[in-house]
Amino acid sequence: MMTNQEIMRIAKEQSARDLNCRAEDFDRQENVIVPSRIKAEARRYYKEPLPCNLVSYGNNIVASVKEEYRETVEKYLDRYSFYHCFETPNMLVLDEALQRMGQRVCFMAEYFLPDVKALHAPECPYETKLLEQKDFDGLYIDSWSNALCADRKELDVLGIGAYEQGRLVGLAGCSADCDTMWQIGVDVLPEFRRKGIASALTGRLALEILKRGKVPFYCAAWSNIRSVRNALKCGFLPVWVEMTAKPQKIVDDMNR
């Protein structure tokens, strides 16, 4: 199995591909700003360079920005401590500045990696089954929209289902977002929650991913306490955060 050091190295190398920077940039004490470009082997759902993407592994901020927003972002990063740049009220300063140029802060998330010394699969109170891509037909419905992504079906490669008398009641799935890292999502039917199903499925799926030589990772909004607790319960730890700006129209469409 991989070591924690190898997992961290792979994650930083992937973030470097996503942001068009170097992996060692995340370990510097000063902030780093690079041009927004899509490198080969970036996450497969990146279709075009992002207007602004801020990433921190806890030392600084690496900002990948289009040239027209560079000065605005640079002034923002110079004004506040790096960890305050990801929260209100400071974040509103960036949002207001970008809004004048047709952009808005859109996505904010925390990312988790497994601690191989703590990663485990708690016992599931229901029968479980390993699922492959061919088994996902018919599962692209709202109930499983965190575990599977209808817009990127080709990336959903592996899953673990929990069953009560043949009925699917919980599902963890992973998408092959890039060559080295697979992202985990999980759903449990409302009436079956708080029974340990989510952590059992998440932990087992993470172990299956590691067996295949890939790094499992997990994403949650800071406010989604239930999701964060699930990650921690089976041995994941918070490792990096991201804040992404998108065009105003995209934000407006998402809010409708």
Coordinates of C-alpha atoms in Angstrom, one line a residue:
M1 CA 0.0 0.0 0.0
M2 CA 1.1 3.6 -0.6
T3 CA 2.6 5.6 2.2
N4 CA 1.1 8.9 3.4
Q5 CA 4.1 10.7 1.9
E6 CA 3.5 9.1 -1.5
I7 CA -0.2 10.0 -1.4
M8 CA 0.6 13.7 -0.5
R9 CA 3.2 13.9 -3.3
I10 CA 0.7 12.5 -5.9
A11 CA -2.0 14.9 -4.7
K12 CA 0.3 18.0 -5.0
E13 CA 1.6 16.8 -8.4
Q14 CA -2.0 16.6 -9.6
S15 CA -2.9 20.0 -8.2
A16 CA 0.1 21.3 -10.0
R17 CA -1.3 19.9 -13.3
D18 CA -4.7 21.4 -12.6
L19 CA -3.3 24.9 -11.8
N20 CA -0.4 25.1 -14.2
C21 CA 2.2 25.4 -11.4
R22 CA 4.9 23.2 -9.8
A23 CA 4.2 20.8 -7.0
E24 CA 6.8 22.5 -4.8
D25 CA 4.8 25.8 -5.1
F26 CA 2.4 24.5 -2.5
D27 CA 5.2 24.3 0.1
R28 CA 6.4 27.9 -0.3
Q29 CA 5.8 30.5 2.4
E30 CA 4.9 33.2 -0.1
N31 CA 1.9 33.2 -2.4
V32 CA 2.3 32.1 -6.0
I33 CA 0.4 33.4 -9.0
V34 CA 0.5 31.5 -12.3
P35 CA -1.3 31.8 -15.7
S36 CA -4.5 29.8 -15.9
R37 CA -3.9 27.0 -18.4
I38 CA -5.0 23.4 -18.8
K39 CA -2.0 21.1 -18.6
A40 CA -2.0 17.6 -19.9
E41 CA -3.3 15.1 -17.3
A42 CA -5.3 17.8 -15.5
R43 CA -8.7 16.7 -14.1
R44 CA -10.7 15.3 -17.0
Y45 CA -13.7 17.6 -16.5
Y46 CA -11.7 20.8 -17.0
K47 CA -12.7 22.0 -20.4
E48 CA -11.2 25.4 -20.4
P49 CA -8.9 27.5 -18.2
L50 CA -10.6 28.8 -15.1
P51 CA -10.9 32.5 -14.6
C52 CA -9.5 32.2 -11.0
N53 CA -8.7 29.3 -8.8
L54 CA -7.2 29.6 -5.4
V55 CA -5.6 26.5 -3.7
S56 CA -3.9 26.1 -0.3
Y57 CA -2.3 23.1 1.2
G58 CA -1.9 25.1 4.5
N59 CA 1.3 27.0 3.7
N60 CA 0.3 29.7 1.2
I61 CA -2.0 30.2 -1.7
V62 CA -1.3 29.2 -5.3
A63 CA -3.6 31.2 -7.6
S64 CA -4.2 30.2 -11.2
V65 CA -5.7 33.1 -13.0
K66 CA -6.4 34.5 -16.4
E67 CA -4.2 37.5 -17.2
E68 CA -7.1 40.0 -17.1
Y69 CA -7.8 39.2 -13.4
R70 CA -4.2 38.8 -12.2
E71 CA -3.8 42.4 -10.8
T72 CA -7.1 42.1 -8.9
V73 CA -6.2 38.7 -7.4
E74 CA -2.6 39.8 -6.5
K75 CA -3.9 42.8 -4.6
Y76 CA -6.4 40.6 -2.7
L77 CA -3.7 38.0 -1.8
D78 CA -1.4 40.8 -0.6
R79 CA -4.1 42.3 1.6
Y80 CA -5.0 39.3 3.8
S81 CA -3.4 36.3 5.5
F82 CA -3.7 33.3 3.2
Y83 CA -6.2 31.4 5.4
H84 CA -8.5 34.4 5.7
C85 CA -8.7 34.7 1.9
F86 CA -11.1 31.7 1.9
E87 CA -13.7 33.1 4.3
T88 CA -16.0 36.0 4.8
P89 CA -15.9 38.9 5.2
N90 CA -12.6 39.1 3.4
M91 CA -13.8 36.9 0.5
L92 CA -16.4 39.5 -0.3
V93 CA -13.7 41.9 -1.3
L94 CA -12.5 39.5 -4.0
D95 CA -16.1 38.7 -5.1
E96 CA -17.0 42.4 -5.5
A97 CA -13.9 43.1 -7.5
L98 CA -14.4 40.2 -9.8
Q99 CA -18.1 41.0 -10.2
R100 CA -17.2 44.3 -11.8
M101 CA -15.4 42.1 -14.5
G102 CA -18.2 39.7 -15.0
Q103 CA -17.0 36.9 -12.6
R104 CA -18.2 35.7 -9.2
V105 CA -16.8 33.4 -6.5
C106 CA -18.6 30.2 -7.2
F107 CA -17.2 27.0 -5.6
M108 CA -15.6 26.6 -2.2
A109 CA -14.6 23.1 -0.9
E110 CA -12.3 21.2 1.4
Y111 CA -10.5 18.1 0.1
F112 CA -9.5 15.0 2.1
L113 CA -6.9 12.3 1.6
P114 CA -6.7 9.0 3.4
D115 CA -4.3 8.5 6.3
V116 CA -3.2 4.9 5.5
K117 CA -2.4 4.3 9.2
A118 CA -6.0 5.1 10.1
L119 CA -8.0 4.2 7.0
H120 CA -10.5 1.4 7.6
A121 CA -13.9 0.2 6.6
P122 CA -16.3 0.1 9.6
E123 CA -18.6 -2.9 9.6
C124 CA -21.7 -2.4 7.5
P125 CA -25.1 -3.5 9.0
Y126 CA -26.2 -4.5 5.5
E127 CA -25.0 -6.8 2.7
T128 CA -22.4 -5.0 0.5
K129 CA -21.4 -5.6 -3.1
L130 CA -18.5 -4.4 -5.3
L131 CA -19.9 -2.6 -8.4
E132 CA -18.2 -1.9 -11.7
Q133 CA -19.1 0.6 -14.5
K134 CA -21.5 -1.9 -16.2
D135 CA -23.5 -2.1 -12.9
F136 CA -24.4 1.6 -12.9
D137 CA -27.0 1.4 -15.6
G138 CA -30.3 2.6 -14.1
L139 CA -28.6 4.3 -11.1
Y140 CA -28.3 7.7 -12.5
I141 CA -31.1 9.2 -10.5
D142 CA -31.4 11.8 -7.8
S143 CA -31.0 9.3 -5.0
W144 CA -27.4 8.6 -6.1
S145 CA -26.4 11.9 -7.5
N146 CA -23.4 12.3 -5.1
A147 CA -22.1 8.8 -5.7
L148 CA -22.5 9.0 -9.5
C149 CA -22.4 11.8 -12.1
A150 CA -24.9 11.6 -15.0
D151 CA -22.9 14.3 -16.9
R152 CA -19.7 12.3 -16.7
K153 CA -20.8 8.6 -16.8
E154 CA -17.6 7.6 -18.5
L155 CA -15.6 8.6 -15.4
D156 CA -17.6 6.5 -12.9
V157 CA -15.4 3.4 -12.6
L158 CA -16.0 1.6 -9.3
G159 CA -18.6 1.5 -6.5
I160 CA -19.8 -0.3 -3.3
G161 CA -23.5 -0.8 -2.8
A162 CA -25.3 -1.6 0.5
Y163 CA -28.5 -3.7 0.1
E164 CA -31.4 -4.6 2.3
Q165 CA -33.1 -7.7 0.9
G166 CA -31.9 -6.9 -2.6
R167 CA -32.8 -3.2 -2.4
L168 CA -30.0 -0.7 -2.8
V169 CA -30.0 1.6 0.2
G170 CA -26.5 3.1 0.1
L171 CA -24.0 3.7 -2.6
A172 CA -20.4 5.0 -2.7
G173 CA -19.0 5.6 -6.1
C174 CA -15.7 7.0 -7.5
S175 CA -14.9 8.8 -10.7
A176 CA -11.5 8.6 -12.4
D177 CA -11.0 12.4 -12.4
C178 CA -7.4 12.0 -13.4
D179 CA -4.8 9.2 -14.1
T180 CA -3.6 9.0 -10.5
M181 CA -6.6 10.0 -8.3
W182 CA -10.2 8.8 -8.1
Q183 CA -12.8 10.9 -6.2
I184 CA -15.3 9.3 -3.9
G185 CA -18.9 10.4 -3.4
V186 CA -21.6 8.7 -1.3
D187 CA -25.3 8.6 -0.9
V188 CA -27.6 6.8 1.6
L189 CA -31.4 6.8 1.4
P190 CA -32.9 9.1 4.1
E191 CA -34.5 6.3 6.1
F192 CA -31.2 4.4 6.4
R193 CA -29.0 7.2 7.5
R194 CA -27.2 7.3 10.9
K195 CA -26.6 3.6 10.8
G196 CA -22.9 3.7 9.7
I197 CA -23.6 2.8 6.1
A198 CA -21.8 5.8 4.6
S199 CA -18.5 5.3 6.5
A200 CA -18.6 1.6 5.8
L201 CA -19.0 2.1 2.1
T202 CA -16.5 5.1 1.9
G203 CA -13.8 3.2 3.8
R204 CA -14.1 0.0 1.8
L205 CA -14.2 1.9 -1.5
A206 CA -11.1 3.9 -0.5
L207 CA -9.3 0.6 0.2
E208 CA -10.4 -0.9 -3.1
I209 CA -9.0 2.2 -4.9
L210 CA -5.7 1.9 -3.2
K211 CA -5.5 -1.7 -4.2
R212 CA -5.7 -0.5 -7.8
G213 CA -2.7 1.8 -7.4
K214 CA -4.8 5.0 -7.3
V215 CA -5.2 7.7 -4.7
P216 CA -8.8 8.1 -3.3
F217 CA -9.8 11.6 -2.4
Y218 CA -13.0 13.1 -1.0
C219 CA -14.5 16.5 -1.3
A220 CA -17.0 18.3 1.0
A221 CA -18.3 21.8 1.6
W222 CA -17.2 23.2 4.9
S223 CA -20.8 23.5 6.0
N224 CA -21.6 19.9 5.3
I225 CA -20.8 18.6 8.7
R226 CA -22.4 15.2 8.0
S227 CA -20.1 14.7 5.0
V228 CA -17.0 15.9 6.9
R229 CA -17.7 13.5 9.8
N230 CA -18.1 10.7 7.3
A231 CA -14.6 11.4 5.9
L232 CA -13.0 11.6 9.3
K233 CA -14.8 8.5 10.6
C234 CA -13.2 6.1 8.1
G235 CA -9.7 7.6 8.2
F236 CA -9.5 10.6 5.9
L237 CA -7.9 13.9 6.9
P238 CA -8.4 17.5 5.5
V239 CA -5.4 18.3 3.2
W240 CA -6.2 21.2 0.9
V241 CA -8.9 23.8 0.1
E242 CA -10.0 25.4 -3.2
M243 CA -12.0 28.5 -4.1
T244 CA -13.0 29.0 -7.7
A245 CA -14.5 31.9 -9.6
K246 CA -16.8 31.4 -12.6
P247 CA -18.5 33.8 -15.0
Q248 CA -21.5 35.6 -13.6
K249 CA -23.9 33.9 -16.0
I250 CA -22.9 30.4 -14.7
V251 CA -23.4 31.5 -11.1
D252 CA -26.8 33.0 -12.0
D253 CA -27.9 29.8 -13.8
M254 CA -26.9 27.7 -10.8
N255 CA -28.9 29.8 -8.4
R256 CA -32.1 29.6 -10.4

